[in-house]
XYZ file of C-alpha atoms in Angstrom:
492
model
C 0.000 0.000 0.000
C 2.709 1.737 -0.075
C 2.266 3.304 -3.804
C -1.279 4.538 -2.517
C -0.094 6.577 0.103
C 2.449 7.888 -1.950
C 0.522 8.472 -4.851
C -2.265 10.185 -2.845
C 0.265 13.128 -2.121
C -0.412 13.938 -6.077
C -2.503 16.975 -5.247
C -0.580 18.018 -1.829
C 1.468 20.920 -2.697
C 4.224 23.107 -0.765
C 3.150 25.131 2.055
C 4.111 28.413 3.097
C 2.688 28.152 6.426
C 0.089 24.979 7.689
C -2.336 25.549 9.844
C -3.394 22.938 12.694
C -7.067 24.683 13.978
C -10.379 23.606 13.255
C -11.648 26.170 10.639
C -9.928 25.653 6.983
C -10.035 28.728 4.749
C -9.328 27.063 1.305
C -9.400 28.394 -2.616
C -9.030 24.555 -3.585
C -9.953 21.223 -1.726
C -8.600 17.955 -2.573
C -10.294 14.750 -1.043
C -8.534 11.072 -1.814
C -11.429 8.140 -0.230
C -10.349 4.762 1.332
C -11.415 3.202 -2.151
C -8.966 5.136 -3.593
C -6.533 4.081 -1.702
C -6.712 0.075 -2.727
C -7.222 1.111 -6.561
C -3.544 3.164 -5.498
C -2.578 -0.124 -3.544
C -2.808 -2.496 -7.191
C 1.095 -1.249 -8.018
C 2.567 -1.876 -4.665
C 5.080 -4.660 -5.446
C 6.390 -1.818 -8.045
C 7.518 0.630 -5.442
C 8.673 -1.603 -3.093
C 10.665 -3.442 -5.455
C 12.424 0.250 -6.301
C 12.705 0.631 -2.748
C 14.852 -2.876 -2.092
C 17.099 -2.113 -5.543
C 17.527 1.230 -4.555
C 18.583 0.600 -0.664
C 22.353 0.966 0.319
C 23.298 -2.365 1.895
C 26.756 -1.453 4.104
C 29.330 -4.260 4.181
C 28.979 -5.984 7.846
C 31.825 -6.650 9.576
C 32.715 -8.627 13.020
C 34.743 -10.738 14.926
C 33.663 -14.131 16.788
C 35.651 -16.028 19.526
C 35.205 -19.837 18.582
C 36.397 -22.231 20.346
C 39.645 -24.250 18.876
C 39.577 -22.011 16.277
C 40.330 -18.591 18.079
C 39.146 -15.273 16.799
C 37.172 -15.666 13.569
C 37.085 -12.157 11.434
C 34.332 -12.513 8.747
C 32.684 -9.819 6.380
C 29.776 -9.615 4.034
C 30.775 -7.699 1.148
C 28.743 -5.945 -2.487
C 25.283 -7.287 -0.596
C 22.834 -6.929 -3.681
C 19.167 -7.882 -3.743
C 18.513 -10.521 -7.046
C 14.591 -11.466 -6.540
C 11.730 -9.887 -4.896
C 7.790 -10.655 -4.836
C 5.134 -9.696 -2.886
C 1.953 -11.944 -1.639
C -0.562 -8.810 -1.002
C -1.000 -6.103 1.137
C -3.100 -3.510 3.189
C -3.810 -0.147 4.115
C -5.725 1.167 7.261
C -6.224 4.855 7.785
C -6.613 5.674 11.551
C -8.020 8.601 12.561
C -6.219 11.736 12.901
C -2.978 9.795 12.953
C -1.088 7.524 10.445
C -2.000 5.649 6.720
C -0.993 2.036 7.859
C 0.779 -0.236 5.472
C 1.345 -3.698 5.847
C 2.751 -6.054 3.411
C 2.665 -9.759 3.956
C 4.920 -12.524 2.840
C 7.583 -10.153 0.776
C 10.180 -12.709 -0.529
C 13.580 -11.225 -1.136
C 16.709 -13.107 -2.072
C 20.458 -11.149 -1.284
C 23.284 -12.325 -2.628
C 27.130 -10.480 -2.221
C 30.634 -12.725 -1.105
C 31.265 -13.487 2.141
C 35.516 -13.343 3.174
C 36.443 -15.387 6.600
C 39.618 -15.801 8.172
C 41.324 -16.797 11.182
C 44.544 -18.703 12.937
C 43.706 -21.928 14.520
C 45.320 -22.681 17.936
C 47.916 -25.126 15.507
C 48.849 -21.467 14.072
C 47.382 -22.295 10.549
C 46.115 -18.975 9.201
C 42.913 -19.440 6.986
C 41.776 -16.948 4.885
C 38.613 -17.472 2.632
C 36.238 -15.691 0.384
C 33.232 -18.002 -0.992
C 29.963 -15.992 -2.610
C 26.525 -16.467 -0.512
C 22.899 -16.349 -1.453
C 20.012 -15.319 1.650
C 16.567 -16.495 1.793
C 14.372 -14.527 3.306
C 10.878 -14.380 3.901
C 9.625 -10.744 5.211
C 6.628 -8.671 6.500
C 6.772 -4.913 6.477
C 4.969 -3.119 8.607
C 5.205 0.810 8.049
C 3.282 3.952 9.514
C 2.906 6.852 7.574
C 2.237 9.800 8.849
C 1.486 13.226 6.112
C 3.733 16.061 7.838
C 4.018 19.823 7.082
C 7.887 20.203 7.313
C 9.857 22.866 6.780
C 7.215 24.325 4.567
C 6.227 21.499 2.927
C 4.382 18.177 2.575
C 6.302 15.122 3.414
C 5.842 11.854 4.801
C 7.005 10.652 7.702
C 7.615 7.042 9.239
C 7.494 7.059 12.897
C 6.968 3.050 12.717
C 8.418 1.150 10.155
C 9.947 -2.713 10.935
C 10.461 -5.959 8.948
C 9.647 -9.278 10.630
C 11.622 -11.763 9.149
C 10.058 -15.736 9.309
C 13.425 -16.840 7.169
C 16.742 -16.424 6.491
C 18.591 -18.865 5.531
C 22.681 -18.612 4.041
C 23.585 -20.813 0.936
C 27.587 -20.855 0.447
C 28.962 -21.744 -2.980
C 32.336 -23.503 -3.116
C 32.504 -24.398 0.435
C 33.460 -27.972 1.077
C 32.781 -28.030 4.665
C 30.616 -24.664 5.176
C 28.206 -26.555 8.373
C 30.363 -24.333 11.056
C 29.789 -20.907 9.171
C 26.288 -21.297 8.827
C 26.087 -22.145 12.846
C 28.168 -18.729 12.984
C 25.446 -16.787 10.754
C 22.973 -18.157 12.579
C 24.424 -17.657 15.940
C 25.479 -14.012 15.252
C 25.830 -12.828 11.467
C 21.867 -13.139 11.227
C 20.784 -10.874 13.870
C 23.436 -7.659 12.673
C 21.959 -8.312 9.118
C 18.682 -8.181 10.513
C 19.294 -4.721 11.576
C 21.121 -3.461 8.768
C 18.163 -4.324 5.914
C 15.860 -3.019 8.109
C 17.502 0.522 8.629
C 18.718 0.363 5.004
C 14.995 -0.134 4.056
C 12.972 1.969 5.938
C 15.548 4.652 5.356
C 14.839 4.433 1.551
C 11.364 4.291 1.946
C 11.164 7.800 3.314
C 13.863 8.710 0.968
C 11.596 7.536 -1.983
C 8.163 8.823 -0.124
C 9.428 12.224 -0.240
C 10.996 11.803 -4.141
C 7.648 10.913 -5.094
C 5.762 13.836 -3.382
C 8.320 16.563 -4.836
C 6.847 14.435 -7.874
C 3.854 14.776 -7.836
C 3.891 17.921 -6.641
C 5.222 19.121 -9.901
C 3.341 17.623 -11.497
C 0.469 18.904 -9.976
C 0.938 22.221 -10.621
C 2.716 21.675 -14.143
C -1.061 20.882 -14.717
C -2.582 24.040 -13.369
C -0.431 26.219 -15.260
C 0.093 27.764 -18.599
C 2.925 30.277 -20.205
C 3.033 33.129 -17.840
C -0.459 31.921 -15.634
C 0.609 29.192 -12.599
C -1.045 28.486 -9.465
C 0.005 28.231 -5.916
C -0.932 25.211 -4.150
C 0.991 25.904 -1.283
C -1.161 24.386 1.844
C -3.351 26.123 3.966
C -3.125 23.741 6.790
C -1.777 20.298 7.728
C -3.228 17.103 5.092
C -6.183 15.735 6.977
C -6.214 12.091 7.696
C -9.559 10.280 9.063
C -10.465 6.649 8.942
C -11.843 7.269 5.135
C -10.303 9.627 3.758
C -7.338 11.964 3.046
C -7.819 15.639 2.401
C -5.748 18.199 1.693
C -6.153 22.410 1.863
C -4.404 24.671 -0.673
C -4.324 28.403 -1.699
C -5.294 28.069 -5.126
C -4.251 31.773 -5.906
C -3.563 32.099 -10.101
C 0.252 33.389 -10.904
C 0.496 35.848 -13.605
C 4.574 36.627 -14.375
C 5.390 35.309 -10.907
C 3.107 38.052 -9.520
C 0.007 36.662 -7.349
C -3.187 38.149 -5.484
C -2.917 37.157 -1.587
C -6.607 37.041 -1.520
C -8.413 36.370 1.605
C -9.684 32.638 1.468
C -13.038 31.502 1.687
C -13.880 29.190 4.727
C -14.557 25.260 3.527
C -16.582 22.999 5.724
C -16.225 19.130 5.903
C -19.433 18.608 4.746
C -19.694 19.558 1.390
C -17.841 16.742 -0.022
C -19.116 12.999 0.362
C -17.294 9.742 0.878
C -18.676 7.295 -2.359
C -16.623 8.698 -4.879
C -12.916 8.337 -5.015
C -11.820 11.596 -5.623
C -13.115 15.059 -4.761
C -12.401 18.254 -6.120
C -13.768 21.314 -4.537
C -12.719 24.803 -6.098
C -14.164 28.106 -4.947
C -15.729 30.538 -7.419
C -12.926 32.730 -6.080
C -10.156 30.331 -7.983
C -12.851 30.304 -11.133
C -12.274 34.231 -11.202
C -9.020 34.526 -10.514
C -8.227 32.310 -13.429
C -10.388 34.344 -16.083
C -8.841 37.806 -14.747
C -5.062 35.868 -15.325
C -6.008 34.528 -19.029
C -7.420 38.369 -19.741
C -3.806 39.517 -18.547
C -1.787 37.467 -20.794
C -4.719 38.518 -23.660
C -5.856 34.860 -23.921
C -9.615 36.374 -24.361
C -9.945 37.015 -28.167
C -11.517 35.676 -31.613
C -10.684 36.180 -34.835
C -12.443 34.497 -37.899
C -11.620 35.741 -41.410
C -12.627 34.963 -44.466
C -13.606 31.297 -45.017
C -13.310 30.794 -41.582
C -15.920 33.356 -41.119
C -18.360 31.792 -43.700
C -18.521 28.694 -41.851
C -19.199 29.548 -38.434
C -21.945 31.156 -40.547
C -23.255 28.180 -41.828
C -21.910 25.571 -38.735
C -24.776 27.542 -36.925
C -27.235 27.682 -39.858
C -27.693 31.348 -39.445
C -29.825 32.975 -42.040
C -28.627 35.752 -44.169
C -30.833 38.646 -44.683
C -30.408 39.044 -48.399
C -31.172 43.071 -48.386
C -28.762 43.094 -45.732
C -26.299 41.089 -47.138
C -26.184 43.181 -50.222
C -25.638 46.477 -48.539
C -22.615 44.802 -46.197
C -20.565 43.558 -48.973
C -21.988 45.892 -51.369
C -21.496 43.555 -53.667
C -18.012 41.689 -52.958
C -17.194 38.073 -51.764
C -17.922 37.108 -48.015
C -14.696 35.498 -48.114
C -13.046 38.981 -47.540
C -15.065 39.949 -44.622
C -13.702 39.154 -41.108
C -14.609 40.081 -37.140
C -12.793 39.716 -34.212
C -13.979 40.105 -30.156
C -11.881 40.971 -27.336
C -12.863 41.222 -23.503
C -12.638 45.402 -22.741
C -12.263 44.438 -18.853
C -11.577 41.011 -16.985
C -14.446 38.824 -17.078
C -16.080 38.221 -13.534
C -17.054 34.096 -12.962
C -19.457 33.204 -10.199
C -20.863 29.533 -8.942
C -24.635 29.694 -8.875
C -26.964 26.223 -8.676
C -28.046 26.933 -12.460
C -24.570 26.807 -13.486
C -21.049 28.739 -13.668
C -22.305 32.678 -14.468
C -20.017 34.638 -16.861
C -19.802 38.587 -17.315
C -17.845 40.508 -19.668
C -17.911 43.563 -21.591
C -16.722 42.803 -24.920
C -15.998 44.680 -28.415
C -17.201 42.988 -31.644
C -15.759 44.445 -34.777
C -16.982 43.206 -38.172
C -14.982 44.098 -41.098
C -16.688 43.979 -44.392
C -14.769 44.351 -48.135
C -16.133 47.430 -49.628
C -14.464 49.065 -53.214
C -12.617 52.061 -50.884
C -11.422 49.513 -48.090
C -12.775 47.776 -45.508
C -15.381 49.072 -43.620
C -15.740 48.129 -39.987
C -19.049 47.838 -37.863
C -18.024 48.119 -34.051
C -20.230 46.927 -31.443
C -19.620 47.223 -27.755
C -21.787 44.595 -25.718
C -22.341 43.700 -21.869
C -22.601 39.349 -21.854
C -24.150 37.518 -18.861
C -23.870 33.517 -19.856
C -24.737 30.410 -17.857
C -22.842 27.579 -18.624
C -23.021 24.213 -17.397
C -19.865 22.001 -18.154
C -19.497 18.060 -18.491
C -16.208 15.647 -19.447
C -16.896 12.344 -21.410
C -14.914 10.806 -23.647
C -11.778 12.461 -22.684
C -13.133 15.679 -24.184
C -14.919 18.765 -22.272
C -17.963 19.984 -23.447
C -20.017 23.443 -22.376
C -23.630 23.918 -22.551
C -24.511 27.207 -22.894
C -28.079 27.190 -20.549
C -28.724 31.086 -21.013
C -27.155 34.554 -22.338
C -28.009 38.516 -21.710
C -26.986 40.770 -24.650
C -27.121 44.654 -23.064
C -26.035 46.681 -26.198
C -23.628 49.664 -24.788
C -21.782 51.328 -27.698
C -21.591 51.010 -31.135
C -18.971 52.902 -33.929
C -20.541 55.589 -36.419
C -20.465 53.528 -39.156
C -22.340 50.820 -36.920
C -24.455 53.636 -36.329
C -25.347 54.712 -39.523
C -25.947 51.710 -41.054
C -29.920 50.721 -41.744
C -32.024 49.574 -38.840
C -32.159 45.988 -40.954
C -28.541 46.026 -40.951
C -27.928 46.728 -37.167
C -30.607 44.321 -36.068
C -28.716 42.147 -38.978
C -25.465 42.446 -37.156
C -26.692 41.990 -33.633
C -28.638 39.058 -34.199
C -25.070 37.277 -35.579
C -23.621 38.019 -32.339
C -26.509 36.477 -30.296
C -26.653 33.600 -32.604
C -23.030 32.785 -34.545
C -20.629 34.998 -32.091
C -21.614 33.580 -28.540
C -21.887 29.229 -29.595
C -19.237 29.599 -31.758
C -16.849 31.239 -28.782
C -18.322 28.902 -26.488
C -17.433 25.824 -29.160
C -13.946 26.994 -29.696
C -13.344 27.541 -25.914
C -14.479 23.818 -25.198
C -11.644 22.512 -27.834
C -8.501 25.178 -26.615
C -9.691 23.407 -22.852
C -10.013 19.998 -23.783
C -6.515 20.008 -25.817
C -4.803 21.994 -23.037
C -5.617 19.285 -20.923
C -4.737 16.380 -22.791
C -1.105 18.394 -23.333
C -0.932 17.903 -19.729
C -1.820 14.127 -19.803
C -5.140 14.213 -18.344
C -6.294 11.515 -21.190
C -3.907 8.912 -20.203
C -6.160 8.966 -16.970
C -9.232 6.140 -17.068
C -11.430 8.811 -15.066
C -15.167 7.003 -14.482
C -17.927 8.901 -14.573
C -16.984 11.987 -13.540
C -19.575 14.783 -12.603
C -19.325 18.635 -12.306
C -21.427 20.331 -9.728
C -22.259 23.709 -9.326
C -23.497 25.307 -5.939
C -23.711 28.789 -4.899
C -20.071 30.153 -4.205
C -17.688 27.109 -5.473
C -17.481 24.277 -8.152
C -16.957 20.437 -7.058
C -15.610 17.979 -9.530
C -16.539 14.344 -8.101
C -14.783 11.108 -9.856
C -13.860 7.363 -9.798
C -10.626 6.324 -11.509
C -8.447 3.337 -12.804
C -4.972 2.856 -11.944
C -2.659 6.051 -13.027
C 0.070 3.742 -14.474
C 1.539 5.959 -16.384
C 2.224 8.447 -13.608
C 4.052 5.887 -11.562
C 5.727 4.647 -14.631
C 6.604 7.976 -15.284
C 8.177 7.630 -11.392
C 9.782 5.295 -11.561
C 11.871 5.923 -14.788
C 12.778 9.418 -12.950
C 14.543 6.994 -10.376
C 16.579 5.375 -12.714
């Protein structure tokens, strides 16, 4: 279980400064459930297998009075692991306290040379070097705790010991080797006893705390963009209960290193459940924040020219006035006509039952071929849209539920232009400019997050949730293999 308590640290991020009272102010939640956990616990034998090859096993040295023989010197030299498998294993979560991992029946055989000597009371001086192979049947038993440490998340193993029900020494080239095994088993056994299992235990905290750097990156690789980041930096220390893991973070966007220490809405316990496997609760706050960032780096515009143009035209069968028509193109191809929209402030985001709410004041400029230039039709407009959003498939789609269209200014030659022409023009907005934003939008999402590798995921039925003030994304999932795959070729 090992992998699932690491692997559960994917969302935990650094922390600044981790609070330990009862209230949690929060921009973003993260909740990990128990069945989570044993999904997490399928790849154990993988990371515990990285932990044995990757442990340090010191040469052990020592010195044994024997009788007729004197003092006996022996060491055991280049001790190297050469098999490994694991029967199962389990996890418990215990409230407030530790994740604990146990993993049964782990068989592990060392191998490495093994160099004796000594002067018998006769004065004959042996010295001997013969190559060994150990047994060993083993249990691990290992509490975790999730720590805020020096500003950060880590892991930390108060309890961790190996129980072993075998170990048994295999000399090869030894004619007579019956008195060094009594030796090992006498003495040798119980120093090597202590030496794997402060050699492993050591490298599992060595690797827990690899892997949550890891996945820490990771993590916010994910949530940023060019110039825009997050910070995930912890509010307060990772909650652990008997069914779950949950963790607190900031959630404040980054625009050219440059961030908004908002103040943090408060998040209660209860507004995530316990049935799914994964919970993701983001405040409207975080929603905003992210649309005022993307209007910063000028992320919030349209262009369609020319053919382009035409067949948003047609892709939402919109009906061409033919009186209008004529006196727009004034007799030239469509083809040369273009418009663009831009946001003129930051758009404002709120969470609402109905769906995520969307204002903006934009500028829609339609350029039209005319035989002294182009002629351009300006239209300033206030936009209220609902939207409801969904993920299937491995794509993102957005529903567009409702829109308000509050004309506010519009150019002279806008203006001037025939009341058929205006009402013309304004209808396209309403009925080409706001599905086709809201189509293109959908796409630029749903490739940005397969360019962070969110389709190599098997996510099960997911569900997005709107409620008044914050956004909750509620999921089951398959085995991330490619994450600790991913891991685990960083180790090597």
């Amino acid at each position: 279980m090992l992998a699932a308590a690491l692997l559960s640290l994917a969302l935990l991020g650094s922390a600044h400064a981790c609070s330990t009272g009862p209230l949690s102010m929060a921009g973003i939640v993260c909740r990990i459930t128990k069945p989570a956990l044993l999904v997490l616990n399928q790849e154990t034998a993988k990371v515990i297998q990285t932990v044995f090859q990757r442990a340090s096993y010191p040469d052990i040295k020592g010195e044994k009075t024997m009788m007729l023989l004197g003092q006996v010197k022996y060491g055991l030299h280049n001790i190297q692991i050469s098999h490994l498998s694991i029967t199962g294993s389990q996890v418990e979560l215990t409230e407030a306290k530790t994740i604990d991992i146990s993993i049964q029946n782990t068989s592990a055989t060392f191998k490495g040379t093994l160099n004796y000597g000594y002067t018998s009371a006769w004065g004959l001086s042996i010295d001997q070097s013969v190559d060994f192979e150990i047994d060993s049947a083993i249990d691990l038993q290992i509490n975790s705790q999730l720590i805020c440490d020096s500003g950060r998340v880590q892991t930390n193993a108060p309890g961790c010991y190996l129980s072993f029900h075998k170990l048994l020494l295999h000399l090869h080239g030894e004619r007579n080797p019956g008195w060094i095994k009594r030796l090992f088993t006498s003495f040798i056994s119980f120093t090597l006893k202590l030496v794997l299992q402060g050699q492993v235990c050591k490298e599992i905290s060595v690797i827990s705390n690899i892997m949550a750097d890891f996945v820490q990156s990771r993590a916010a690789n994910i949530l940023s963009s060019g110039d825009i980041g997050v910070d995930i930096s912890l509010t307060r220390w990772p909650v652990v209960t008997a069914t779950y893991l949950e963790s607190h973070h900031k959630g404040h966007f980054i625009y050219k290193n440059i961030s908004e220490d908002l103040v943090l809405p408060t998040f209660s316990p209860s507004l995530l459940g316990e049935s799914r496997m994964l919970y993701f609760w983001f405040s409207e706050q975080v929603l905003d924040s992210l649309a005022k960032a993307a209007f910063q780096d000028g992320r919030l515009t349209l262009s369609l020219t020319g053919d382009k143009f035409k067949e948003a035209l047609e892709t939402w069968g919109f009906t061409i006035n033919q009186e209008s028509f004529s006196e727009l193109f004034n007799s030239c191809t469509p083809s040369l006509a273009q418009v663009t929209v831009h946001c003129l402030t930051r758009p404002r985001i709120s969470c609402q039952k109905k769906g995520v709410v969307v204002s903006s004041s934009v500028m829609v400029q339609f350029l039209f071929p005319h035989p002294d230039g182009l002629v351009a039709h300006t239209f300033e407009e206030d936009v209220i849209t609902t939207i409801q959003a969904s993920y299937s498939q491995k794509k993102l789609f957005l529903s567009l539920l409702d829109f308000q269209v509050t004309p506010r200014n519009a150019s002279k030659e806008a203006e001037s232009s025939s009341v058929a022409v205006q009402s013309f023009l304004q209808s396209m907005i309403a009925a080409v400019g706001i599905p086709e934003v809201m189509a293109r939008l959908q796409v630029a999402l749903t490739a940005f997050m397969n360019s962070k590798g969110l389709h190599l995921f098997n996510i099960i039925n997911p569900e997005i949730i709107t409620q008044d003030g914050f956004l909750l994304l509620q999921m089951d999932f398959g085995f991330p293999e490619h994450l600790l795959v991913d891991f685990l070729q960083s180790l090597s």
